[in-house]
Short mmCIF file of C-alpha atoms in Angstrom, two decimals:
data_model
loop_
_atom_site.label_atom_id
_atom_site.label_comp_id
_atom_site.label_asym_id
_atom_site.label_seq_id
_atom_site.Cartn_x
_atom_site.Cartn_y
_atom_site.Cartn_z
CA UNK A 1046 47.80 16.07 -13.06
CA UNK A 1047 45.69 15.72 -9.93
CA UNK A 1048 42.22 14.29 -9.73
CA UNK A 1049 39.52 16.50 -11.29
CA UNK A 1050 37.56 18.61 -8.84
CA UNK A 1051 34.32 17.04 -7.63
CA UNK A 1052 31.07 18.95 -7.57
CA UNK A 1053 29.86 19.51 -4.03
CA UNK A 1054 26.30 20.01 -2.89
CA UNK A 1055 25.37 23.47 -1.66
CA UNK A 1056 23.57 22.96 1.67
CA UNK A 1057 20.63 25.21 2.46
CA UNK A 1058 20.50 26.65 -1.05
CA UNK A 1059 16.69 26.63 -1.07
CA UNK A 1060 14.21 26.67 1.79
CA UNK A 1061 12.34 23.44 2.59
CA UNK A 1062 8.61 24.11 2.26
CA UNK A 1063 6.91 20.86 3.22
CA UNK A 1064 3.15 21.18 3.87
CA UNK A 1065 2.69 17.54 4.85
CA UNK A 1066 0.77 17.16 8.08
CA UNK A 1067 0.76 14.45 10.74
CA UNK A 1068 -1.09 11.36 9.59
CA UNK A 1069 -4.45 10.70 11.24
CA UNK A 1070 -6.01 7.27 10.90
CA UNK A 1071 -9.23 5.71 12.20
CA UNK A 1072 -9.55 1.91 12.22
CA UNK A 1073 -12.26 -0.42 13.52
CA UNK A 1074 -9.86 -2.59 15.55
CA UNK A 1075 -6.39 -4.11 15.54
CA UNK A 1076 -7.61 -7.70 15.34
CA UNK A 1077 -5.20 -9.91 13.37
CA UNK A 1078 -5.96 -9.43 9.68
CA UNK A 1079 -4.63 -8.18 6.37
CA UNK A 1080 -6.16 -4.70 6.58
CA UNK A 1081 -4.78 -4.19 10.08
CA UNK A 1082 -1.35 -5.35 8.93
CA UNK A 1083 -1.41 -2.84 6.09
CA UNK A 1084 -2.23 0.05 8.39
CA UNK A 1085 0.41 -0.83 10.97
CA UNK A 1086 3.14 -1.42 8.38
CA UNK A 1087 2.37 1.88 6.67
CA UNK A 1088 2.22 3.92 9.87
CA UNK A 1089 5.25 2.15 11.31
CA UNK A 1090 7.27 3.06 8.21
CA UNK A 1091 6.24 6.72 8.56
CA UNK A 1092 6.85 6.86 12.31
CA UNK A 1093 10.27 5.31 11.71
CA UNK A 1094 11.14 8.33 9.56
CA UNK A 1095 10.09 10.75 12.29
CA UNK A 1096 6.58 11.49 10.98
CA UNK A 1097 3.93 12.28 13.56
CA UNK A 1098 1.22 9.64 13.40
CA UNK A 1099 -2.04 9.33 15.35
CA UNK A 1100 -4.07 6.12 15.24
CA UNK A 1101 -7.60 5.99 16.67
CA UNK A 1102 -9.06 2.53 17.35
CA UNK A 1103 -12.82 2.06 17.74
CA UNK A 1104 -12.93 -1.38 19.34
CA UNK A 1105 -10.64 -3.25 21.72
CA UNK A 1106 -9.87 -6.87 20.90
CA UNK A 1107 -8.55 -9.59 23.16
CA UNK A 1108 -6.18 -10.60 20.37
CA UNK A 1109 -4.71 -7.50 18.79
CA UNK A 1110 -1.65 -6.76 16.67
CA UNK A 1111 1.10 -4.76 18.39
CA UNK A 1112 1.47 -1.09 17.44
CA UNK A 1113 4.92 -0.01 16.21
CA UNK A 1114 6.88 2.46 18.28
CA UNK A 1115 6.42 6.17 17.70
CA UNK A 1116 2.66 6.03 16.99
CA UNK A 1117 0.22 7.87 19.24
CA UNK A 1118 -2.79 5.62 19.89
CA UNK A 1119 -6.31 6.69 20.86
CA UNK A 1120 -8.07 3.52 22.03
CA UNK A 1121 -11.75 3.74 22.89
CA UNK A 1122 -12.67 2.44 26.31
CA UNK A 1123 -16.19 2.24 27.70
CA UNK A 1124 -17.40 5.53 26.25
CA UNK A 1125 -19.98 5.49 23.42
CA UNK A 1126 -18.64 5.40 19.88
CA UNK A 1127 -20.23 8.79 19.12
CA UNK A 1128 -18.46 10.42 22.08
CA UNK A 1129 -15.12 8.88 21.12
CA UNK A 1130 -15.43 9.99 17.49
CA UNK A 1131 -16.46 13.50 18.57
CA UNK A 1132 -13.32 13.72 20.71
CA UNK A 1133 -11.16 12.65 17.78
CA UNK A 1134 -12.88 15.21 15.54
CA UNK A 1135 -12.17 18.02 18.01
CA UNK A 1136 -8.49 17.09 18.06
CA UNK A 1137 -8.38 16.92 14.25
CA UNK A 1138 -10.48 20.02 13.55
CA UNK A 1139 -7.60 22.28 12.49
CA UNK A 1140 -6.09 19.73 10.09
CA UNK A 1141 -6.19 20.39 6.36
CA UNK A 1142 -5.60 16.76 5.42
CA UNK A 1143 -8.40 14.16 5.48
CA UNK A 1144 -8.51 11.21 7.88
CA UNK A 1145 -7.65 7.75 6.57
CA UNK A 1146 -10.44 5.31 7.54
CA UNK A 1147 -10.20 1.51 7.55
CA UNK A 1148 -13.11 -0.92 8.08
CA UNK A 1149 -15.12 1.96 9.51
CA UNK A 1150 -18.92 1.78 8.96
CA UNK A 1151 -20.77 4.57 7.17
CA UNK A 1152 -22.55 5.67 10.36
CA UNK A 1153 -19.17 6.48 11.95
CA UNK A 1154 -17.90 8.20 8.80
CA UNK A 1155 -21.01 10.40 8.93
CA UNK A 1156 -20.10 11.43 12.48
CA UNK A 1157 -16.81 12.79 11.21
CA UNK A 1158 -18.47 14.53 8.26
CA UNK A 1159 -20.88 16.29 10.61
CA UNK A 1160 -17.85 17.70 12.43
CA UNK A 1161 -16.38 18.99 9.17
CA UNK A 1162 -13.75 16.24 8.90
CA UNK A 1163 -13.09 14.86 5.41
CA UNK A 1164 -12.33 11.15 5.15
CA UNK A 1165 -10.50 8.83 2.78
CA UNK A 1166 -12.14 5.40 3.20
CA UNK A 1167 -10.04 2.37 2.26
CA UNK A 1168 -11.79 -0.67 0.75
CA UNK A 1169 -9.87 -3.79 1.77
CA UNK A 1170 -12.11 -6.46 0.28
CA UNK A 1171 -14.20 -7.41 -2.72
CA UNK A 1172 -17.82 -6.32 -2.81
CA UNK A 1173 -19.09 -9.42 -1.00
CA UNK A 1174 -17.14 -8.35 2.08
CA UNK A 1175 -17.91 -4.62 2.13
CA UNK A 1176 -19.03 -2.88 5.30
CA UNK A 1177 -19.98 0.30 3.44
CA UNK A 1178 -22.15 1.56 0.61
CA UNK A 1179 -19.91 3.74 -1.57
CA UNK A 1180 -22.96 5.19 -3.33
CA UNK A 1181 -23.56 7.37 -0.28
CA UNK A 1182 -20.13 9.00 -0.33
CA UNK A 1183 -20.13 12.60 -1.53
CA UNK A 1184 -16.88 14.08 -2.89
CA UNK A 1185 -17.49 16.99 -0.49
CA UNK A 1186 -16.89 14.57 2.41
CA UNK A 1187 -14.80 11.94 0.63
CA UNK A 1188 -12.18 13.56 -1.62
CA UNK A 1189 -10.94 10.14 -2.73
CA UNK A 1190 -11.41 6.45 -2.05
CA UNK A 1191 -8.55 3.96 -1.87
CA UNK A 1192 -8.90 0.32 -2.87
CA UNK A 1193 -6.58 -2.61 -2.16
CA UNK A 1194 -6.63 -3.79 -5.79
CA UNK A 1195 -7.55 -2.56 -9.25
CA UNK A 1196 -10.46 -5.00 -9.46
CA UNK A 1197 -11.79 -3.72 -6.14
CA UNK A 1198 -11.50 -0.14 -7.40
CA UNK A 1199 -13.56 -1.09 -10.45
CA UNK A 1200 -16.21 -2.64 -8.20
CA UNK A 1201 -16.40 0.58 -6.17
CA UNK A 1202 -16.81 2.65 -9.33
CA UNK A 1203 -19.40 0.25 -10.73
CA UNK A 1204 -21.36 0.52 -7.47
CA UNK A 1205 -21.95 4.20 -8.22
CA UNK A 1206 -19.31 5.90 -6.07
CA UNK A 1207 -19.05 9.59 -7.03
CA UNK A 1208 -15.61 10.11 -5.45
CA UNK A 1209 -12.33 9.47 -7.26
CA UNK A 1210 -11.09 5.91 -6.66
CA UNK A 1211 -7.40 4.93 -6.62
CA UNK A 1212 -5.97 1.42 -6.18
CA UNK A 1213 -2.88 0.95 -4.01
CA UNK A 1214 -0.93 -2.30 -4.19
CA UNK A 1215 0.42 -3.01 -0.71
CA UNK A 1216 3.21 -5.54 -0.44
CA UNK A 1217 3.80 -6.79 3.11
CA UNK A 1218 7.12 -6.94 4.89
CA UNK A 1219 8.75 -10.32 5.49
CA UNK A 1220 11.78 -10.57 7.77
CA UNK A 1221 14.77 -12.89 7.56
CA UNK A 1222 13.06 -15.25 10.03
CA UNK A 1223 10.95 -16.55 7.13
CA UNK A 1224 14.16 -17.99 5.64
CA UNK A 1225 15.66 -19.40 8.83
CA UNK A 1226 16.06 -23.22 8.71
CA UNK A 1227 16.19 -23.32 12.53
CA UNK A 1228 12.71 -21.80 12.69
CA UNK A 1229 11.53 -24.36 10.16
CA UNK A 1230 12.77 -27.18 12.34
CA UNK A 1231 11.34 -25.65 15.53
CA UNK A 1232 7.82 -25.06 14.21
CA UNK A 1233 7.59 -28.43 12.47
CA UNK A 1234 8.68 -30.11 15.74
CA UNK A 1235 5.96 -28.21 17.64
CA UNK A 1236 3.43 -29.40 15.08
CA UNK A 1237 4.73 -32.98 15.26
CA UNK A 1238 5.43 -32.92 11.53
CA UNK A 1239 8.32 -35.03 10.17
CA UNK A 1240 10.94 -33.52 7.91
CA UNK A 1241 9.67 -35.48 4.92
CA UNK A 1242 6.05 -34.31 5.29
CA UNK A 1243 4.55 -31.81 2.87
CA UNK A 1244 3.19 -28.90 4.92
CA UNK A 1245 0.36 -26.84 3.41
CA UNK A 1246 -0.24 -23.54 5.18
CA UNK A 1247 -3.50 -21.56 5.13
CA UNK A 1248 -3.48 -18.15 6.83
CA UNK A 1249 -6.33 -16.00 8.11
CA UNK A 1250 -9.22 -15.89 10.54
CA UNK A 1251 -11.59 -18.86 10.50
CA UNK A 1252 -14.70 -17.47 8.80
CA UNK A 1253 -16.97 -18.42 5.88
CA UNK A 1254 -15.05 -16.23 3.42
CA UNK A 1255 -11.92 -18.40 3.78
CA UNK A 1256 -13.83 -21.67 3.13
CA UNK A 1257 -11.36 -23.81 5.08
CA UNK A 1258 -13.66 -26.82 4.81
CA UNK A 1259 -12.78 -26.87 1.10
CA UNK A 1260 -9.10 -26.62 2.06
CA UNK A 1261 -9.62 -29.80 4.11
CA UNK A 1262 -11.07 -31.46 1.00
CA UNK A 1263 -7.94 -30.45 -0.93
CA UNK A 1264 -5.79 -31.92 1.88
CA UNK A 1265 -7.65 -35.24 1.60
CA UNK A 1266 -6.84 -35.41 -2.15
CA UNK A 1267 -3.18 -34.50 -1.65
CA UNK A 1268 -2.81 -37.05 1.16
CA UNK A 1269 -3.70 -39.87 -1.24
CA UNK A 1270 -0.28 -39.60 -2.85
CA UNK A 1271 2.01 -38.05 -0.20
CA UNK A 1272 2.42 -37.47 3.51
CA UNK A 1273 0.68 -34.08 3.79
CA UNK A 1274 -0.41 -31.83 6.65
CA UNK A 1275 -2.68 -28.76 6.56
CA UNK A 1276 -1.92 -25.98 9.06
CA UNK A 1277 -4.59 -23.29 9.44
CA UNK A 1278 -2.90 -20.31 11.09
CA UNK A 1279 -5.95 -18.36 12.19
CA UNK A 1280 -8.47 -18.13 14.97
CA UNK A 1281 -12.09 -17.17 15.54
CA UNK A 1282 -13.13 -13.51 15.73
CA UNK A 1283 -16.94 -13.73 15.53
CA UNK A 1284 -19.84 -16.12 16.05
CA UNK A 1285 -19.85 -17.18 12.41
CA UNK A 1286 -16.26 -18.29 12.94
CA UNK A 1287 -17.32 -20.79 15.60
CA UNK A 1288 -19.80 -22.37 13.22
CA UNK A 1289 -17.16 -22.41 10.51
CA UNK A 1290 -14.66 -24.08 12.84
CA UNK A 1291 -17.21 -26.83 13.52
CA UNK A 1292 -17.67 -27.27 9.77
CA UNK A 1293 -13.91 -27.58 9.24
CA UNK A 1294 -13.43 -30.17 11.97
CA UNK A 1295 -16.50 -32.15 10.89
CA UNK A 1296 -15.21 -32.27 7.32
CA UNK A 1297 -11.77 -33.45 8.47
CA UNK A 1298 -13.38 -36.24 10.52
CA UNK A 1299 -15.65 -37.27 7.66
CA UNK A 1300 -12.73 -37.49 5.23
CA UNK A 1301 -10.44 -39.26 7.68
CA UNK A 1302 -7.75 -36.55 7.74
CA UNK A 1303 -8.26 -35.07 11.22
CA UNK A 1304 -4.81 -36.39 12.17
CA UNK A 1305 -3.34 -34.33 9.34
CA UNK A 1306 -5.00 -31.08 10.42
CA UNK A 1307 -3.27 -28.55 12.71
CA UNK A 1308 -5.14 -25.60 14.25
CA UNK A 1309 -2.64 -23.42 16.15
CA UNK A 1310 -4.93 -20.35 16.13
CA UNK A 1311 -3.60 -16.88 15.37
CA UNK A 1312 0.19 -16.79 15.20
CA UNK A 1313 2.37 -13.72 15.44
CA UNK A 1314 4.82 -13.32 13.91
CA UNK A 1315 3.91 -15.32 10.83
CA UNK A 1316 7.48 -15.68 9.52
CA UNK A 1317 8.43 -18.89 11.42
CA UNK A 1318 5.31 -20.56 10.06
CA UNK A 1319 6.19 -19.48 6.53
CA UNK A 1320 9.62 -21.03 7.04
CA UNK A 1321 7.99 -24.28 8.18
CA UNK A 1322 5.63 -24.53 5.21
CA UNK A 1323 6.18 -25.96 1.74
CA UNK A 1324 3.21 -24.28 0.02
CA UNK A 1325 0.34 -21.94 0.83
CA UNK A 1326 -3.26 -22.68 -0.07
CA UNK A 1327 -5.90 -19.95 -0.37
CA UNK A 1328 -9.37 -21.13 -1.38
CA UNK A 1329 -11.23 -17.96 -0.37
CA UNK A 1330 -14.65 -17.34 -1.87
CA UNK A 1331 -13.72 -13.67 -2.27
CA UNK A 1332 -10.65 -11.55 -1.53
CA UNK A 1333 -9.35 -8.05 -1.94
CA UNK A 1334 -5.65 -8.69 -2.48
CA UNK A 1335 -4.63 -11.17 0.18
CA UNK A 1336 -1.77 -10.07 2.40
CA UNK A 1337 -1.19 -13.69 3.40
CA UNK A 1338 -0.78 -14.69 -0.25
CA UNK A 1339 1.74 -11.93 -0.83
CA UNK A 1340 3.65 -12.74 2.37
CA UNK A 1341 4.02 -16.30 1.15
CA UNK A 1342 5.34 -15.20 -2.22
CA UNK A 1343 7.78 -12.84 -0.53
CA UNK A 1344 8.96 -15.77 1.59
CA UNK A 1345 9.68 -17.84 -1.53
CA UNK A 1346 6.70 -20.17 -1.14
CA UNK A 1347 4.50 -21.40 -3.99
CA UNK A 1348 0.87 -20.32 -3.61
CA UNK A 1349 -2.19 -22.07 -5.03
CA UNK A 1350 -5.22 -19.78 -4.77
CA UNK A 1351 -8.60 -18.85 -6.15
CA UNK A 1352 -8.49 -16.13 -8.82
CA UNK A 1353 -10.96 -13.87 -7.03
CA UNK A 1354 -10.85 -10.08 -6.63
CA UNK A 1355 -7.34 -8.66 -6.64
CA UNK A 1356 -5.85 -12.14 -6.48
CA UNK A 1357 -6.20 -12.35 -10.25
CA UNK A 1358 -3.89 -9.32 -10.62
CA UNK A 1359 -0.90 -11.02 -8.98
CA UNK A 1360 1.89 -11.81 -11.43
CA UNK A 1361 4.49 -14.15 -9.96
CA UNK A 1362 6.14 -17.34 -11.16
CA UNK A 1363 5.22 -19.10 -7.91
CA UNK A 1364 1.58 -18.00 -7.94
CA UNK A 1365 -0.95 -20.46 -9.35
CA UNK A 1366 -4.49 -19.10 -9.66
CA UNK A 1367 -7.51 -21.30 -10.29
CA UNK A 1368 -11.13 -20.29 -10.95
CA UNK A 1369 -13.23 -19.73 -7.85
CA UNK A 1370 -15.30 -22.81 -8.65
CA UNK A 1371 -12.37 -25.14 -9.31
CA UNK A 1372 -12.65 -28.60 -7.80
CA UNK A 1373 -10.58 -29.83 -4.85
CA UNK A 1374 -8.90 -32.20 -7.31
CA UNK A 1375 -7.69 -29.23 -9.37
CA UNK A 1376 -6.14 -27.57 -6.33
CA UNK A 1377 -4.59 -30.86 -5.22
CA UNK A 1378 -3.09 -31.39 -8.67
CA UNK A 1379 -1.31 -28.02 -8.50
CA UNK A 1380 -0.04 -28.74 -5.00
CA UNK A 1381 1.21 -32.16 -6.11
CA UNK A 1382 3.77 -30.42 -8.31
CA UNK A 1383 5.26 -28.56 -5.33
CA UNK A 1384 8.19 -30.27 -3.57
CA UNK A 1385 9.05 -30.45 0.11
CA UNK A 1386 11.51 -27.58 0.39
CA UNK A 1387 15.16 -28.48 0.93
CA UNK A 1388 16.37 -24.87 1.21
CA UNK A 1389 14.96 -21.45 1.99
CA UNK A 1390 15.99 -18.85 -0.58
CA UNK A 1391 15.12 -15.18 -0.27
CA UNK A 1392 13.60 -13.59 -3.37
CA UNK A 1393 13.63 -9.88 -4.34
CA UNK A 1394 10.52 -8.04 -3.13
CA UNK A 1395 10.29 -4.36 -4.05
CA UNK A 1396 7.92 -2.46 -1.77
CA UNK A 1397 6.39 1.02 -1.76
CA UNK A 1398 4.78 0.89 1.68
CA UNK A 1399 4.46 4.65 2.10
CA UNK A 1400 2.46 5.18 -1.10
CA UNK A 1401 -0.61 5.28 1.17
CA UNK A 1402 0.66 8.65 2.42
CA UNK A 1403 0.80 10.12 -1.08
CA UNK A 1404 -2.97 9.75 -1.37
CA UNK A 1405 -3.51 11.64 1.89
CA UNK A 1406 -2.32 15.06 0.71
CA UNK A 1407 -4.33 18.01 2.10
CA UNK A 1408 -7.10 19.57 0.04
CA UNK A 1409 -7.83 22.83 1.93
CA UNK A 1410 -6.65 26.07 0.29
CA UNK A 1411 -3.82 27.89 2.01
CA UNK A 1412 -1.23 30.36 0.78
CA UNK A 1413 -1.01 32.51 -2.36
CA UNK A 1414 -2.52 31.07 -5.54
CA UNK A 1415 -0.42 29.39 -8.21
CA UNK A 1416 -1.10 28.97 -11.91
CA UNK A 1417 1.69 26.46 -12.60
CA UNK A 1418 3.86 24.48 -10.22
CA UNK A 1419 7.04 23.33 -11.95
CA UNK A 1420 8.85 20.27 -10.60
CA UNK A 1421 12.51 19.56 -11.36
CA UNK A 1422 15.25 17.31 -10.02
CA UNK A 1423 17.82 20.00 -9.13
CA UNK A 1424 19.28 23.37 -10.15
CA UNK A 1425 22.64 22.05 -11.28
CA UNK A 1426 24.42 23.46 -14.32
CA UNK A 1427 22.89 21.92 -17.43
CA UNK A 1428 20.79 22.61 -20.46
CA UNK A 1429 17.47 21.42 -19.05
CA UNK A 1430 17.83 23.50 -15.89
CA UNK A 1431 19.03 26.57 -17.81
CA UNK A 1432 15.98 26.32 -20.06
CA UNK A 1433 13.69 26.07 -17.04
CA UNK A 1434 15.27 29.09 -15.36
CA UNK A 1435 15.04 31.15 -18.54
CA UNK A 1436 11.37 30.19 -18.98
CA UNK A 1437 10.53 30.97 -15.36
CA UNK A 1438 12.18 34.40 -15.58
CA UNK A 1439 10.27 35.14 -18.77
CA UNK A 1440 6.80 34.19 -17.55
CA UNK A 1441 7.12 34.71 -13.79
CA UNK A 1442 6.16 38.39 -14.00
CA UNK A 1443 2.80 37.70 -15.67
CA UNK A 1444 1.78 34.36 -14.15
CA UNK A 1445 1.98 33.03 -10.60
CA UNK A 1446 4.47 30.16 -10.75
CA UNK A 1447 6.74 28.29 -8.37
CA UNK A 1448 9.47 25.67 -8.79
CA UNK A 1449 9.73 22.62 -6.54
CA UNK A 1450 13.32 21.33 -6.62
CA UNK A 1451 13.44 17.70 -5.51
CA UNK A 1452 17.14 17.37 -4.73
CA UNK A 1453 20.22 19.28 -3.64
CA UNK A 1454 22.15 21.35 -6.17
CA UNK A 1455 25.86 21.82 -6.77
CA UNK A 1456 25.96 25.50 -7.74
CA UNK A 1457 24.24 28.76 -6.76
CA UNK A 1458 23.86 30.52 -10.12
CA UNK A 1459 20.39 29.35 -11.12
CA UNK A 1460 18.96 29.74 -7.63
CA UNK A 1461 20.30 33.28 -7.49
CA UNK A 1462 18.82 34.10 -10.92
CA UNK A 1463 15.40 32.88 -9.80
CA UNK A 1464 15.60 34.88 -6.58
CA UNK A 1465 16.57 38.03 -8.51
CA UNK A 1466 13.51 37.54 -10.75
CA UNK A 1467 11.30 36.95 -7.66
CA UNK A 1468 10.43 33.45 -8.81
CA UNK A 1469 9.60 31.20 -5.88
CA UNK A 1470 11.80 28.10 -5.63
CA UNK A 1471 11.85 25.61 -2.75
CA UNK A 1472 12.62 22.06 -1.68
CA UNK A 1473 9.36 20.12 -1.12
CA UNK A 1474 10.96 17.67 1.33
CA UNK A 1475 14.25 17.45 3.23
CA UNK A 1476 15.39 14.32 1.35
CA UNK A 1477 14.87 12.68 -2.02
CA UNK A 1478 12.44 9.98 -0.95
CA UNK A 1479 9.90 9.63 -3.81
CA UNK A 1480 6.86 9.22 -1.56
CA UNK A 1481 7.72 12.23 0.60
CA UNK A 1482 8.38 14.38 -2.47
CA UNK A 1483 5.20 13.36 -4.29
CA UNK A 1484 3.00 13.86 -1.23
CA UNK A 1485 4.48 17.29 -0.51
CA UNK A 1486 4.22 18.44 -4.14
CA UNK A 1487 0.59 17.36 -4.43
CA UNK A 1488 -0.18 19.01 -1.09
CA UNK A 1489 1.34 22.27 -2.32
CA UNK A 1490 -0.58 22.09 -5.59
CA UNK A 1491 -3.86 21.47 -3.73
CA UNK A 1492 -3.38 24.09 -1.05
CA UNK A 1493 -2.41 26.79 -3.52
CA UNK A 1494 -4.95 25.91 -6.18
CA UNK A 1495 -2.42 25.18 -8.93
CA UNK A 1496 -4.04 24.54 -12.29
CA UNK A 1497 -1.01 22.87 -13.90
CA UNK A 1498 1.80 20.64 -12.69
CA UNK A 1499 4.75 20.77 -15.09
CA UNK A 1500 7.38 18.02 -14.74
CA UNK A 1501 10.75 19.21 -15.95
CA UNK A 1502 13.54 16.63 -15.73
CA UNK A 1503 12.14 14.66 -12.77
CA UNK A 1504 13.17 11.22 -11.48
CA UNK A 1505 10.90 8.45 -12.76
CA UNK A 1506 9.51 7.19 -9.40
CA UNK A 1507 8.44 10.73 -8.48
CA UNK A 1508 6.81 11.22 -11.89
CA UNK A 1509 4.90 7.94 -11.60
CA UNK A 1510 3.59 8.76 -8.13
CA UNK A 1511 2.57 12.29 -9.13
CA UNK A 1512 0.75 11.09 -12.24
CA UNK A 1513 -1.02 8.29 -10.37
CA UNK A 1514 -2.24 10.44 -7.48
CA UNK A 1515 -2.77 13.84 -9.10
CA UNK A 1516 -6.47 14.74 -8.98
CA UNK A 1517 -8.18 14.61 -12.39
CA UNK A 1518 -8.65 18.40 -12.51
CA UNK A 1519 -4.93 19.06 -12.15
CA UNK A 1520 -3.41 19.50 -15.63
CA UNK A 1521 -0.27 17.39 -15.97
CA UNK A 1522 2.47 18.43 -18.41
CA UNK A 1523 5.88 16.88 -18.97
CA UNK A 1524 8.65 18.75 -20.72
CA UNK A 1525 10.96 15.91 -21.71
CA UNK A 1526 14.65 16.48 -22.45
CA UNK A 1527 14.58 13.71 -25.04
CA UNK A 1528 14.60 9.96 -25.49
CA UNK A 1529 16.10 9.17 -22.10
CA UNK A 1530 12.97 10.52 -20.43
CA UNK A 1531 11.15 7.50 -21.86
CA UNK A 1532 14.04 5.20 -20.97
CA UNK A 1533 14.03 6.31 -17.34
CA UNK A 1534 10.34 5.49 -16.94
CA UNK A 1535 10.87 2.10 -18.59
CA UNK A 1536 13.87 1.57 -16.28
CA UNK A 1537 11.71 2.05 -13.18
CA UNK A 1538 9.82 -1.18 -13.92
CA UNK A 1539 10.26 -2.66 -10.41
CA UNK A 1540 8.92 0.49 -8.78
CA UNK A 1541 6.11 0.67 -11.33
CA UNK A 1542 5.12 -2.93 -10.61
CA UNK A 1543 5.09 -2.22 -6.87
CA UNK A 1544 2.63 0.67 -7.26
CA UNK A 1545 0.68 -0.80 -10.18
CA UNK A 1546 1.31 2.20 -12.41
CA UNK A 1547 3.85 2.08 -15.24
CA UNK A 1548 4.84 3.78 -18.47
CA UNK A 1549 1.56 3.08 -20.25
CA UNK A 1550 -0.56 4.50 -17.43
CA UNK A 1551 1.81 7.44 -16.99
CA UNK A 1552 1.67 8.59 -20.60
CA UNK A 1553 -2.10 8.05 -20.70
CA UNK A 1554 -2.48 10.40 -17.72
CA UNK A 1555 -0.40 13.23 -19.21
CA UNK A 1556 -2.39 16.12 -20.70
CA UNK A 1557 0.60 17.40 -22.67
CA UNK A 1558 4.00 15.89 -23.50
CA UNK A 1559 6.52 18.43 -24.81
CA UNK A 1560 9.50 16.86 -26.58
CA UNK A 1561 12.81 18.58 -27.15
CA UNK A 1562 13.13 16.94 -30.54
#
């Protein structure tokens, strides 16, 4: 007997109805920093998939991060901020989706609101570092607020913010250069650091928040027992940074470790410096969820840090968190247990960079109203799909429903049955990427005023994203085919950890769970 016939996908079986719009982002500047890195990594990932992206930048900086290819940049010149923002608003007037705003002061947000532009502000730091007052944000102008960590989201809520707040856990990209022994040798030679020396790396702009003078005190304790060097990879962005730099140098001189201190300024890319280091030290007084800390962990480095803000949420075998008020001796003791690295090993690092897009789905009403939007994986032959088709044919005549089919299908029967019953069925995105699917589905639900989102045999990452980002008023129902529905969510643990939303949070968000048995 020959090989059994293989099922083949039916191309073009359903129309692709994808209401996602170009992404529009407003940022204060592109100065080197964690927030700026997040924005550029996110937009670069979207532009790399062919998405139209427009980035407006309020302030030029002498030292600025490079913008990835494919992104349209609006960079303010000498014109007043109000004039620049008004020009952006005119270009964005017809958009249904809100504008993503990063490190933008409330006065500028208000300029957009006056032009009828909704905004999604992103909070990148703990309360001590805020540039905004979330109490003044009305849901009419701010449909949702994004925070860089769960603890930061709680601070925003506790401050009296009336808008919905969602935490997004961004994990930065780290290239193979961070594991290149040749880069390790090169950078250490430039720093005049011997192979046997223990290199402690601190990353970020020199400013009071980072408290690098305390890092120098830690260096002095470590140097009592080993040949240690502290490298501060960061420069000065503001006047308070100059005063802080003086404080750092004065402390190093007073403790007799100025010869062990290296100040290369801002470095880009960071990967060669991660390769050169043996550990990363973060003694910040407050943090959101440090990108530098996460870069170090992704590069296989141990990190000793203060457990402030979102730092306390990091779970990693190489992450050692100490109370904010811990003594320099306590930090030095943790660093003493870290060896000089003999090899550079890459560790798994699951990322969901484009989750930021899922939170940007449009809110304006467009198109015919829907009561229930069903979501399913495909229209292949099978019991779950047959049940869905039979249900849709039975209720489609008396209730406005539609079916979003996430993937391709291998047969035409069910699609034809739905068409004959005049039940709308479509593909929400041209591929099966979870972020694209979730964003498109939520955009469709919002634009068409759907009251209920019913998940019917849907892949776990898509379910998790939909449940995390569905607005509270949208009723969420899952019709589970049985026990393996639970197993699939449990099996998506790496994805769940990347987005900070797992099985427990998913089932808590459901309004109704319908079990087959």
